[in-house]
JSON list of C-alpha atoms in Angstrom, two decimals:
[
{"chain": "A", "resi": 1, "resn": "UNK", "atom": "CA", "xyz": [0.00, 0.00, 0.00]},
{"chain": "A", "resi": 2, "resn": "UNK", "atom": "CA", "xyz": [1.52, 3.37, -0.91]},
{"chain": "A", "resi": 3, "resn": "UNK", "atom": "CA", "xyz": [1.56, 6.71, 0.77]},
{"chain": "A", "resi": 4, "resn": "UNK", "atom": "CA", "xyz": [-1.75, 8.03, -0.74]},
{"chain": "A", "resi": 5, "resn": "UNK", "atom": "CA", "xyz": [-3.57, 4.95, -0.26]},
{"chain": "A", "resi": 6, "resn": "UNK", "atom": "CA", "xyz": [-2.62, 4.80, 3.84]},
{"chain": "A", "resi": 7, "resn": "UNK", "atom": "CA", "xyz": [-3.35, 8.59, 3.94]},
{"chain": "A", "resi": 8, "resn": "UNK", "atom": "CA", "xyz": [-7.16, 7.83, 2.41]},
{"chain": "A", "resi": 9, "resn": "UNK", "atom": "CA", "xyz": [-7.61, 4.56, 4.45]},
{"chain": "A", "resi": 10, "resn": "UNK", "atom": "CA", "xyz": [-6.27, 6.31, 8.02]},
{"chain": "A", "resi": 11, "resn": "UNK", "atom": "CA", "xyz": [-9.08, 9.73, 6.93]},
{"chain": "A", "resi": 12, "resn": "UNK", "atom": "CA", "xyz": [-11.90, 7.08, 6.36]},
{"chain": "A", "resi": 13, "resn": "UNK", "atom": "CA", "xyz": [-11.38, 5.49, 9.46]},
{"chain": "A", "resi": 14, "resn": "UNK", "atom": "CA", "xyz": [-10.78, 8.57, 11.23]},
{"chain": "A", "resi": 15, "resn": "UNK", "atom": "CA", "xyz": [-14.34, 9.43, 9.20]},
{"chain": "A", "resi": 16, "resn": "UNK", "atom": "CA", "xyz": [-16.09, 6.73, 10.63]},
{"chain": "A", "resi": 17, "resn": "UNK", "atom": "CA", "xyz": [-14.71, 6.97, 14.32]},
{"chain": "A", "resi": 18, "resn": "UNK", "atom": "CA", "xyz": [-16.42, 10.84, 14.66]},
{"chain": "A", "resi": 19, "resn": "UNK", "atom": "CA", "xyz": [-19.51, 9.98, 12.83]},
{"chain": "A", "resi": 20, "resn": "UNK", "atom": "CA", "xyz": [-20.71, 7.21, 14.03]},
{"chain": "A", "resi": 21, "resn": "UNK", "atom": "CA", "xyz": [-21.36, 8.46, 18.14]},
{"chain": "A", "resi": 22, "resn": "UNK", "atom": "CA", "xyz": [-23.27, 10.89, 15.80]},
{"chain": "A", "resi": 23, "resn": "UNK", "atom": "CA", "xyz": [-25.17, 7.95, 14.42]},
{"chain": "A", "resi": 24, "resn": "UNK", "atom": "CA", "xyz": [-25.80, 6.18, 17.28]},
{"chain": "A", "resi": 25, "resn": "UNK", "atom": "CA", "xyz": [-27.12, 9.33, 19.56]},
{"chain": "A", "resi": 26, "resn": "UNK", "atom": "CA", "xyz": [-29.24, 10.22, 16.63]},
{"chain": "A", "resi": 27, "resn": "UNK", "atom": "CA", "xyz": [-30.99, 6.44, 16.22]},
{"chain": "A", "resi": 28, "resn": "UNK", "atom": "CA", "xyz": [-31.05, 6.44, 20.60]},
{"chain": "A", "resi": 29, "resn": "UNK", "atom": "CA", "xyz": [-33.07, 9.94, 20.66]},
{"chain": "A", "resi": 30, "resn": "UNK", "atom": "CA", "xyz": [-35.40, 8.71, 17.39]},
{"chain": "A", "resi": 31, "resn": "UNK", "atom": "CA", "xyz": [-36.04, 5.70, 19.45]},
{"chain": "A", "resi": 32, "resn": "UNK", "atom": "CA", "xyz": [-36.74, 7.69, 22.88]},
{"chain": "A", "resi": 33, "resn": "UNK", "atom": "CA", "xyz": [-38.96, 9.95, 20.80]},
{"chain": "A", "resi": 34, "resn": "UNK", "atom": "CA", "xyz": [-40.91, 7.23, 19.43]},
{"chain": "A", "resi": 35, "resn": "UNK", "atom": "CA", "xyz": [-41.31, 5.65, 23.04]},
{"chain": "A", "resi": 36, "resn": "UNK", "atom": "CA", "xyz": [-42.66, 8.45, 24.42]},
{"chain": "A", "resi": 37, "resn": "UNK", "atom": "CA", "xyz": [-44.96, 9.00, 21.45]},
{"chain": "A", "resi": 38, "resn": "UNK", "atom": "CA", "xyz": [-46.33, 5.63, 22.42]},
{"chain": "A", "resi": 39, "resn": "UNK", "atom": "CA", "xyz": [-46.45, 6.13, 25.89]},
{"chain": "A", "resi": 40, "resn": "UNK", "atom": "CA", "xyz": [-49.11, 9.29, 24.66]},
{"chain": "A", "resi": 41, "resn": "UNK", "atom": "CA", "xyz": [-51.15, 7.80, 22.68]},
{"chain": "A", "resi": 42, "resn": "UNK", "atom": "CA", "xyz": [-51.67, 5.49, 25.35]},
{"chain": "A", "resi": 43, "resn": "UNK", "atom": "CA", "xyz": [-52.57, 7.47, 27.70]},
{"chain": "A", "resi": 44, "resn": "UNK", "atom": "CA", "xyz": [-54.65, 9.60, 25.35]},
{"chain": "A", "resi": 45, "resn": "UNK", "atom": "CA", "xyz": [-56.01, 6.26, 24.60]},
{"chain": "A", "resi": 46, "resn": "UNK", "atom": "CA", "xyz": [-57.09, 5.54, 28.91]},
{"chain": "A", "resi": 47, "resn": "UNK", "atom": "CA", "xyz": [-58.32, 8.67, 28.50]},
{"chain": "A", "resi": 48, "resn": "UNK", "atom": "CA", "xyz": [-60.71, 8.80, 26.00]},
{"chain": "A", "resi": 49, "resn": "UNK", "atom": "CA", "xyz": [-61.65, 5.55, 27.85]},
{"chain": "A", "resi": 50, "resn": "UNK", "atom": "CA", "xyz": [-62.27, 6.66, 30.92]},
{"chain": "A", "resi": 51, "resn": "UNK", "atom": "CA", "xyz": [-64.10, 9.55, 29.69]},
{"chain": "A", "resi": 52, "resn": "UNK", "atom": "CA", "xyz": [-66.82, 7.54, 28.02]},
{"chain": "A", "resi": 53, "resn": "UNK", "atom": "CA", "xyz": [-67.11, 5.30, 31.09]},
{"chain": "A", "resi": 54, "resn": "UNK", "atom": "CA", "xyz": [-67.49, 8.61, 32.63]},
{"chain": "A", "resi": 55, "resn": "UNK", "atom": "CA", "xyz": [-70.00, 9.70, 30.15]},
{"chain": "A", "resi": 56, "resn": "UNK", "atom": "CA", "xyz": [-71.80, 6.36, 30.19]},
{"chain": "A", "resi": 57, "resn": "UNK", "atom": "CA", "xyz": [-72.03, 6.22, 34.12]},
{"chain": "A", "resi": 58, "resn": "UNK", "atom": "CA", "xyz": [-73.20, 10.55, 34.18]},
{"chain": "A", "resi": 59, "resn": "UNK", "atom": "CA", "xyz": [-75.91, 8.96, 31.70]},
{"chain": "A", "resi": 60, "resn": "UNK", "atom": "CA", "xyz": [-76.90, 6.41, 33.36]},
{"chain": "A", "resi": 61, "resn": "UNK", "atom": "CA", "xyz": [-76.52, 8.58, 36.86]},
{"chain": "A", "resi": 62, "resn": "UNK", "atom": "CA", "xyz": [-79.23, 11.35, 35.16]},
{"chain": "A", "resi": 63, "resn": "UNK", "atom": "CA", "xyz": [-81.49, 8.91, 33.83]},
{"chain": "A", "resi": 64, "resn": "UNK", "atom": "CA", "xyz": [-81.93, 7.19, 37.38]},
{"chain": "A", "resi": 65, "resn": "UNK", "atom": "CA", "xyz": [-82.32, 10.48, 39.01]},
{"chain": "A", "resi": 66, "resn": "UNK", "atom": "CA", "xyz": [-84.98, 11.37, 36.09]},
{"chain": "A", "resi": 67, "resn": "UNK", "atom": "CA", "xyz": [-86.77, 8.20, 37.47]},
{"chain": "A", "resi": 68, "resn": "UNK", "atom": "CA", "xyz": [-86.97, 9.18, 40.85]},
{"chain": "A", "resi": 69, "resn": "UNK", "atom": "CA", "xyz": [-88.26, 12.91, 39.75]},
{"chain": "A", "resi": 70, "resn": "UNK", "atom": "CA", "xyz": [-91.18, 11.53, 38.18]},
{"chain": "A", "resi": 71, "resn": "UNK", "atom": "CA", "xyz": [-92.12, 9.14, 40.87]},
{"chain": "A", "resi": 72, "resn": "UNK", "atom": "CA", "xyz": [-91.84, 12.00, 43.32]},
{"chain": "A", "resi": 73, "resn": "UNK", "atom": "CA", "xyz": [-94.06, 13.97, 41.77]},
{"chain": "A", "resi": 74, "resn": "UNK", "atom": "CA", "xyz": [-96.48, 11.19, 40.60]},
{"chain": "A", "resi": 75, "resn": "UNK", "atom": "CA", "xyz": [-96.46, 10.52, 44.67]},
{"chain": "A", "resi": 76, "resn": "UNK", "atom": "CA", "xyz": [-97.04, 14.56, 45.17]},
{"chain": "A", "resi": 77, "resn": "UNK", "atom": "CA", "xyz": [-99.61, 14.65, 42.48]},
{"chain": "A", "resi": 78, "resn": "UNK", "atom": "CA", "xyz": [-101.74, 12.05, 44.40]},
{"chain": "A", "resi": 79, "resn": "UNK", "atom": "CA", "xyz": [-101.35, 13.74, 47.39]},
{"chain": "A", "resi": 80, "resn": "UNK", "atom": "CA", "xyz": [-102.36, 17.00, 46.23]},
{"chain": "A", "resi": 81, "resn": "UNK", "atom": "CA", "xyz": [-105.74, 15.31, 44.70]},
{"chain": "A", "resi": 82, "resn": "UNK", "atom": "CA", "xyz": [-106.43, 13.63, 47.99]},
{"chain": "A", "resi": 83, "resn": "UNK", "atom": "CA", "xyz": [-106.39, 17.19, 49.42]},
{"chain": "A", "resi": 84, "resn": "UNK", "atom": "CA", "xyz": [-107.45, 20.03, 47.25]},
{"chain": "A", "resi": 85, "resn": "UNK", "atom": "CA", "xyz": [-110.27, 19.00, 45.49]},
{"chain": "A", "resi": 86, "resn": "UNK", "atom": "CA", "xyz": [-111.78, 17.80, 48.97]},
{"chain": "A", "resi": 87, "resn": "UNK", "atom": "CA", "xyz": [-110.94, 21.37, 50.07]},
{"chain": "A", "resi": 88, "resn": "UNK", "atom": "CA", "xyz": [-112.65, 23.38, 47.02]},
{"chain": "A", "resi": 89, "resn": "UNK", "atom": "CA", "xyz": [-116.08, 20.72, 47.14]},
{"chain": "A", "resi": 90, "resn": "UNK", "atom": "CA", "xyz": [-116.20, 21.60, 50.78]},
{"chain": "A", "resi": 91, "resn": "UNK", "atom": "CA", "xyz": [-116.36, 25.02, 50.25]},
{"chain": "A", "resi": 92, "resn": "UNK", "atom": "CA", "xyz": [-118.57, 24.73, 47.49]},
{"chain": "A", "resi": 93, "resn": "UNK", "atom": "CA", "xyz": [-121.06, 23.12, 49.63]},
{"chain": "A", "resi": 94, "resn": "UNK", "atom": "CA", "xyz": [-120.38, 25.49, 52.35]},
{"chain": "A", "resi": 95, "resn": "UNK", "atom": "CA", "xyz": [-121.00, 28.79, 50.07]},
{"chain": "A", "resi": 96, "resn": "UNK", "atom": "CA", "xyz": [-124.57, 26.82, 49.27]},
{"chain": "A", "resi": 97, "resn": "UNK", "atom": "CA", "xyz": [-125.25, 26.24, 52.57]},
{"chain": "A", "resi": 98, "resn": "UNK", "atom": "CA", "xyz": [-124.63, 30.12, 53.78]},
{"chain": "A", "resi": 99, "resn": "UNK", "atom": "CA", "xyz": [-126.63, 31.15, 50.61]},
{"chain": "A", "resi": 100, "resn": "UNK", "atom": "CA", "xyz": [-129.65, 28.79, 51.75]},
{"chain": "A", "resi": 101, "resn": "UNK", "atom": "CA", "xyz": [-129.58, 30.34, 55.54]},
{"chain": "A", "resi": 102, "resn": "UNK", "atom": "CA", "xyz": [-129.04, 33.66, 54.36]},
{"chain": "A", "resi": 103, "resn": "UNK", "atom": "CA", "xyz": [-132.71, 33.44, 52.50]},
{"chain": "A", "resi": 104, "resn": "UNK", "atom": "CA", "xyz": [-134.62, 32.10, 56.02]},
{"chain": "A", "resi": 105, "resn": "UNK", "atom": "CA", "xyz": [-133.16, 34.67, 57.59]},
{"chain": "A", "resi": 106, "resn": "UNK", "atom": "CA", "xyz": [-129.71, 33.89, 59.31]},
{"chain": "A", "resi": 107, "resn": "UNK", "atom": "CA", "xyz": [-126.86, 36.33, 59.76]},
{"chain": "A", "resi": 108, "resn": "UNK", "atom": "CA", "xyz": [-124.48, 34.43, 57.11]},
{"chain": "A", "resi": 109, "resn": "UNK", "atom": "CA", "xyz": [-122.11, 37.76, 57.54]},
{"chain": "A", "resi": 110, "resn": "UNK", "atom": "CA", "xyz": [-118.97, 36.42, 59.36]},
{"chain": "A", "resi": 111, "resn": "UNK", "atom": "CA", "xyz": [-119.31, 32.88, 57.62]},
{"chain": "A", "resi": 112, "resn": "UNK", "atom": "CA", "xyz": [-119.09, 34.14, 54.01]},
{"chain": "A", "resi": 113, "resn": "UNK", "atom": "CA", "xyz": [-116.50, 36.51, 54.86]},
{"chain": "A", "resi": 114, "resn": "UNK", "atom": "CA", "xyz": [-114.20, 33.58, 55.97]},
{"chain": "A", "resi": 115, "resn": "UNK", "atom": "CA", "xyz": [-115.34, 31.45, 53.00]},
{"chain": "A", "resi": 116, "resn": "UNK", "atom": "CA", "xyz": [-113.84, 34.13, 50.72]},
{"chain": "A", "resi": 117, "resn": "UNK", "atom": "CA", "xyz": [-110.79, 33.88, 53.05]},
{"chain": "A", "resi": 118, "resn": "UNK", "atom": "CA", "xyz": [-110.62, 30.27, 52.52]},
{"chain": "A", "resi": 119, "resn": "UNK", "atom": "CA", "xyz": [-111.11, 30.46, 48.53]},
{"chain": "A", "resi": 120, "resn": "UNK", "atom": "CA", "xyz": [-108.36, 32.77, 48.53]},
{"chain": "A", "resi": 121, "resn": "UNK", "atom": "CA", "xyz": [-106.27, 30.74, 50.48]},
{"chain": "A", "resi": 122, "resn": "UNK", "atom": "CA", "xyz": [-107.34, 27.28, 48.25]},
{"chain": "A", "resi": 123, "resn": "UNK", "atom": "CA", "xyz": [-105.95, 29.62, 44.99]},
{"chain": "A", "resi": 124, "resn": "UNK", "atom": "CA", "xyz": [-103.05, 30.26, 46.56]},
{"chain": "A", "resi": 125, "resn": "UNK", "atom": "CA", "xyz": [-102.04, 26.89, 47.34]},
{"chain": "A", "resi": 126, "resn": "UNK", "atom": "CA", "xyz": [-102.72, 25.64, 43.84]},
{"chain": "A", "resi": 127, "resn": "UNK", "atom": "CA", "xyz": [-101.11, 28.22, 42.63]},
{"chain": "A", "resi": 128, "resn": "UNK", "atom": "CA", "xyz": [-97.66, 27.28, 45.19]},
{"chain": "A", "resi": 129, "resn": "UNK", "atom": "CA", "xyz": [-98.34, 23.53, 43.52]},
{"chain": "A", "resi": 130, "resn": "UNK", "atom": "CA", "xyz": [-98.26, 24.52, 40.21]},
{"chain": "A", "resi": 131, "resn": "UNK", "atom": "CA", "xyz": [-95.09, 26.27, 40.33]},
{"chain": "A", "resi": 132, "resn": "UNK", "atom": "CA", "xyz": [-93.16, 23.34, 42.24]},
{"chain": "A", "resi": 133, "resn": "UNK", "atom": "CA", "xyz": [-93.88, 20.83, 39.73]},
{"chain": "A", "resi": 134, "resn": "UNK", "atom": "CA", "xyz": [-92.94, 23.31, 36.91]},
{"chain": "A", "resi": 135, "resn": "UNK", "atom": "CA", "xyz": [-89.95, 23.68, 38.65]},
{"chain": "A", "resi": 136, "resn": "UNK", "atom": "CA", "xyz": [-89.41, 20.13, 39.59]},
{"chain": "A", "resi": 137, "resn": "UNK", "atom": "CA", "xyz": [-89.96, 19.02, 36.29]},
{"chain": "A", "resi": 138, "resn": "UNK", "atom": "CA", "xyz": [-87.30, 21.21, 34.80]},
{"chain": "A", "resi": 139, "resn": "UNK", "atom": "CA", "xyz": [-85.04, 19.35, 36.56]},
{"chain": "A", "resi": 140, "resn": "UNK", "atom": "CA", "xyz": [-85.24, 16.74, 33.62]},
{"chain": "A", "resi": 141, "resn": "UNK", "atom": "CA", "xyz": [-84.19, 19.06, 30.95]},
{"chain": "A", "resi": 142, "resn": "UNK", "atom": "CA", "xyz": [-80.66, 19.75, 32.46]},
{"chain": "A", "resi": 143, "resn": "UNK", "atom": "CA", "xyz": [-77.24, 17.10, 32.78]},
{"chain": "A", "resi": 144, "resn": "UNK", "atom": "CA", "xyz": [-77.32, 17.23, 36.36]},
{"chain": "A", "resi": 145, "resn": "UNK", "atom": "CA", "xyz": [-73.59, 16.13, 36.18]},
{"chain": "A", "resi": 146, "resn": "UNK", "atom": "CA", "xyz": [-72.20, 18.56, 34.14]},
{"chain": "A", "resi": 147, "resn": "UNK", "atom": "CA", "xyz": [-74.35, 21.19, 35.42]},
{"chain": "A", "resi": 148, "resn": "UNK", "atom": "CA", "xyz": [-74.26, 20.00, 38.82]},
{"chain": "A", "resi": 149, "resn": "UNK", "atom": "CA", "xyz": [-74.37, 23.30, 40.50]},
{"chain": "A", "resi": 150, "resn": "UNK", "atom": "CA", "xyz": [-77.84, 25.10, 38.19]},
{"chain": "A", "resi": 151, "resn": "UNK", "atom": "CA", "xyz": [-79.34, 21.24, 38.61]},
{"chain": "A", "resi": 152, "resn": "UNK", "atom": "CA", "xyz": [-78.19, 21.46, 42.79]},
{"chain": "A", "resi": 153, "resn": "UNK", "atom": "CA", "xyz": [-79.70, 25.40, 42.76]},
{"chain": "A", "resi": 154, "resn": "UNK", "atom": "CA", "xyz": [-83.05, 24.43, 40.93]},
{"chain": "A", "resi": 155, "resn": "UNK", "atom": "CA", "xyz": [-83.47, 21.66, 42.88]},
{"chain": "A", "resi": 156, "resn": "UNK", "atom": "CA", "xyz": [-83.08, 23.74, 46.37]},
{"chain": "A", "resi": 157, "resn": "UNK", "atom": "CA", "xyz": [-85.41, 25.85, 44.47]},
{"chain": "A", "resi": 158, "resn": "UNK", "atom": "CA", "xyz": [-88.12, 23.83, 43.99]},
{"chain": "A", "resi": 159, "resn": "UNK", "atom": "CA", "xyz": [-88.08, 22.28, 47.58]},
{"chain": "A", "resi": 160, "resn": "UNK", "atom": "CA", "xyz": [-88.68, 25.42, 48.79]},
{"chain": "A", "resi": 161, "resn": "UNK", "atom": "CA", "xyz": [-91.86, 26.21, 46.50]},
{"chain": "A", "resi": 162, "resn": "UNK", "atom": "CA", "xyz": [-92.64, 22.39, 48.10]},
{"chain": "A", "resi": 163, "resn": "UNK", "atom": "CA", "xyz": [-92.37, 23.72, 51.33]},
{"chain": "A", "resi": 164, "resn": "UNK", "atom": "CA", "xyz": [-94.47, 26.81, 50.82]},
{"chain": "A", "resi": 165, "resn": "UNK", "atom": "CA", "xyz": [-97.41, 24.66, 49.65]},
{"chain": "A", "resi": 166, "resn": "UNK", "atom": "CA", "xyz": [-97.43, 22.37, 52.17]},
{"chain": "A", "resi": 167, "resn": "UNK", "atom": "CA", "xyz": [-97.46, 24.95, 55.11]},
{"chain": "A", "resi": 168, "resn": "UNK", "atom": "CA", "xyz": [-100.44, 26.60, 52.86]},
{"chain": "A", "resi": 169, "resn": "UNK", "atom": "CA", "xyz": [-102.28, 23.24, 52.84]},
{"chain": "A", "resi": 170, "resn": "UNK", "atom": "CA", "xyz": [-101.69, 23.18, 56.43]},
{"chain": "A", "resi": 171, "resn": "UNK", "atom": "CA", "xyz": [-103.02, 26.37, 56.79]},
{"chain": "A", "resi": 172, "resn": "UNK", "atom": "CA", "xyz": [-105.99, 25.79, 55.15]},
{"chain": "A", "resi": 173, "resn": "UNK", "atom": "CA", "xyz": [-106.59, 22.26, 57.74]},
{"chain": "A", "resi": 174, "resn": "UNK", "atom": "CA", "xyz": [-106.46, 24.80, 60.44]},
{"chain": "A", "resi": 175, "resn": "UNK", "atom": "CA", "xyz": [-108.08, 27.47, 58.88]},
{"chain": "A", "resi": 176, "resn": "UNK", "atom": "CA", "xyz": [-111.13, 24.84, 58.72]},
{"chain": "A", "resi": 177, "resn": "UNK", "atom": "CA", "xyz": [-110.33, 23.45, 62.10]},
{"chain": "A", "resi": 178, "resn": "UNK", "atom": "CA", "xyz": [-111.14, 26.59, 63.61]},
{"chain": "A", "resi": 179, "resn": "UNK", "atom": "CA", "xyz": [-112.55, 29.57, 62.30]},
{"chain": "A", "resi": 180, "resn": "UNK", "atom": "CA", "xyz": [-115.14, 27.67, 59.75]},
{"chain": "A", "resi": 181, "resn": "UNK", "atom": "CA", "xyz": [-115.80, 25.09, 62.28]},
{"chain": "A", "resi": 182, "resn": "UNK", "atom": "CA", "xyz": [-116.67, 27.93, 64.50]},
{"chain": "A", "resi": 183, "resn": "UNK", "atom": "CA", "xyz": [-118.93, 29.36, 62.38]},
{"chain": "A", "resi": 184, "resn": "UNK", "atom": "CA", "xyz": [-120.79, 26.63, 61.10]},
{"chain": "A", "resi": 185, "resn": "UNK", "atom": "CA", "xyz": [-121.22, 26.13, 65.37]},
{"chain": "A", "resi": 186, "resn": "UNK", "atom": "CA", "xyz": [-122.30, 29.58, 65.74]},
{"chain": "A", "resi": 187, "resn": "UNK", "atom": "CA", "xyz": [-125.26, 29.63, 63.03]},
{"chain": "A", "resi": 188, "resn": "UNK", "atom": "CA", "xyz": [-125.99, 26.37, 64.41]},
{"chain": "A", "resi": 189, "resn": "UNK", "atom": "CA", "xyz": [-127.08, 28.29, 67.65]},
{"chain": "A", "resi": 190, "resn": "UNK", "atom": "CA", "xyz": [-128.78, 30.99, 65.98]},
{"chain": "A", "resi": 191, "resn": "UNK", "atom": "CA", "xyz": [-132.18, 31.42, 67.34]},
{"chain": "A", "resi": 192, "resn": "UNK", "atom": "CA", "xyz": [-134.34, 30.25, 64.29]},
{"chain": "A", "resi": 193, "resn": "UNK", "atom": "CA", "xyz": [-135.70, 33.26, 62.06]},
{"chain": "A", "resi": 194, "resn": "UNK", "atom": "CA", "xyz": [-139.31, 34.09, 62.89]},
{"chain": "A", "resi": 195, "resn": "UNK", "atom": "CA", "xyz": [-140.99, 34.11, 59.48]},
{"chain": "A", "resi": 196, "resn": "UNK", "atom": "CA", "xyz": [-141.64, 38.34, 58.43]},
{"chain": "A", "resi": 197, "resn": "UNK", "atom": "CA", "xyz": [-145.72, 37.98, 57.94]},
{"chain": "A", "resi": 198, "resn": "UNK", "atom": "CA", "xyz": [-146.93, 39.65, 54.58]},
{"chain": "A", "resi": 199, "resn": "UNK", "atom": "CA", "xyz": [-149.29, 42.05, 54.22]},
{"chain": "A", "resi": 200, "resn": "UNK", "atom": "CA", "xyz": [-152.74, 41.45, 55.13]},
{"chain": "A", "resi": 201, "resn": "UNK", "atom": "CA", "xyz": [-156.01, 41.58, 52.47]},
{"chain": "A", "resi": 202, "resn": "UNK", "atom": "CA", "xyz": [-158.90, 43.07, 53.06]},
{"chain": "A", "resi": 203, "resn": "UNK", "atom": "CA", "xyz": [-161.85, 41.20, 51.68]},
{"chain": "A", "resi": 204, "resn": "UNK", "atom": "CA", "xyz": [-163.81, 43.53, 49.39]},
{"chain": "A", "resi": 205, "resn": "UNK", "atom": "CA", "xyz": [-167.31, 43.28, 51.02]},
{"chain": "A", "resi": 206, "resn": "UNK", "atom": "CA", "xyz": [-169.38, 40.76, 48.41]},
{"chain": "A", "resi": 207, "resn": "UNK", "atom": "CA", "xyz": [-173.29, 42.68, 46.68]},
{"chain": "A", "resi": 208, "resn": "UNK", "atom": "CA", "xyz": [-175.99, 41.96, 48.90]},
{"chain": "A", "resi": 209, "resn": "UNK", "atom": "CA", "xyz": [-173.84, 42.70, 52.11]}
]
C-alpha cells in the first residue's frame, strides 16, 4: 500500500470513528422519541376511555335520578288530589249552605267573609303547587352532572316552592279546624228566624152585604 492509499484509508477510518457516536445518539433519541410517542397515545387512549365510562355512568346517573323525579311527583300529584279538590267541594257546599240560611233569615255575615278567606287561600295553594312541579320538572331538561351546581340550585329551588305549599295546605286544615268550624257552630245556635208575615187583604165586602 503506498503513501496516498494509507493517507485515504487512516481519513476514512478517522471518518467513521467521529460519525458514528453521531449515528448512534441520533438512532437512541429517534427511538426515545418514538417511546414516548407511544407512551401518549396510550394514555390519550385511557383517556378517551375513561371519559366515556365517565359519560356512560353521568348517563346512566341522570337517567336514574330522572326516574326518581317523576315518581316524586307522581307521589305529590296524588297527594295533592287527595287534598285540594276535597278542600274546594267543601267550600262549594259550604257557600250553598250560607246562601240557603241567608234566605230564612240567618246572619251568614262572618261565615261568608271567611269562606272568601278560605277560597283565597285554596288559589293560593294551587297556585304554590303549580309552580313546584314546573320547577321540579325542569329538573329533567338539564345534565345534572355537568351542570351539577344550576341542577343542585333548581333543585333547592323547587323544595322550597314544596315547602311553601305544604305549610299553605296546612293552613288551610287549620283554617277549617277553627274559624269555619266555628262558624258553622255559631249559626248552628242561631235562634231560628221568625218568618216576616206579609201584608194582610182586606176582603172587598161581596153585593148583597
Amino acid at each position: 500500500m503506498n503513501h496516498r492509499s494509507l493517507a485515504i484509508a487512516l481519513s476514512l477510518v478517522t471518518s467513521l470513528s467521529l460519525t458514528s457516536p453521531i449515528l448512534a445518539l441520533t438512532s437512541t433519541a429517534e427511538l426515545k422519541l418514538t417511546q414516548a410517542a407511544g407512551r401518549i397515545a396510550q394514555k390519550e387512549d385511557r383517556l378517551a376511555s375513561r371519559e366515556g365510562k365517565l359519560a356512560s355512568r353521568s348517563a346512566q346517573l341522570c337517567e336514574n335520578v330522572f326516574k326518581r323525579i317523576d315518581a316524586r311527583i307522581n307521589n305529590y300529584n296524588v297527594r295533592k288530589d287527595n287534598l285540594i279538590p276535597i278542600y274546594q267541594a267543601a267550600l262549594t257546599r259550604w257557600q250553598k249552605l250560607a246562601t240557603s240560611l241567608s234566605a230564612k233569615g240567618y246572619d251568614t255575615t262572618k261565615l261568608t267573609a271567611d269562606l272568601g278567606t278560605l277560597k283565597t287561600m285554596l288559589d293560593t295553594a294551587t297556585a304554590q303547587y303549580k309552580a313546584f312541579v314546573d320547577e321540579f320538572s325542569a329538573l329533567k331538561t338539564m345534565d345534572c352532572v355537568t351542570a351539577k351546581t344550576q341542577f343542585l340550585t333548581l333543585l333547592s329551588s323547587s323544595k322550597t316552592k314544596l315547602a311553601a305549599f305544604r305549610q299553605s295546605a296546612k293552613d288551610i286544615h287549620d283554617f277549617i279546624k277553627t274559624t269555619i268550624k266555628a262558624d258553622l257552630q255559631a249559626l248552628r245556635k242561631q235562634a231560628k228566624p221568625t218568618p216576616t208575615p206579609g201584608p194582610s187583604v182586606t176582603p172587598e165586602p161581596t153585593e148583597g152585604e
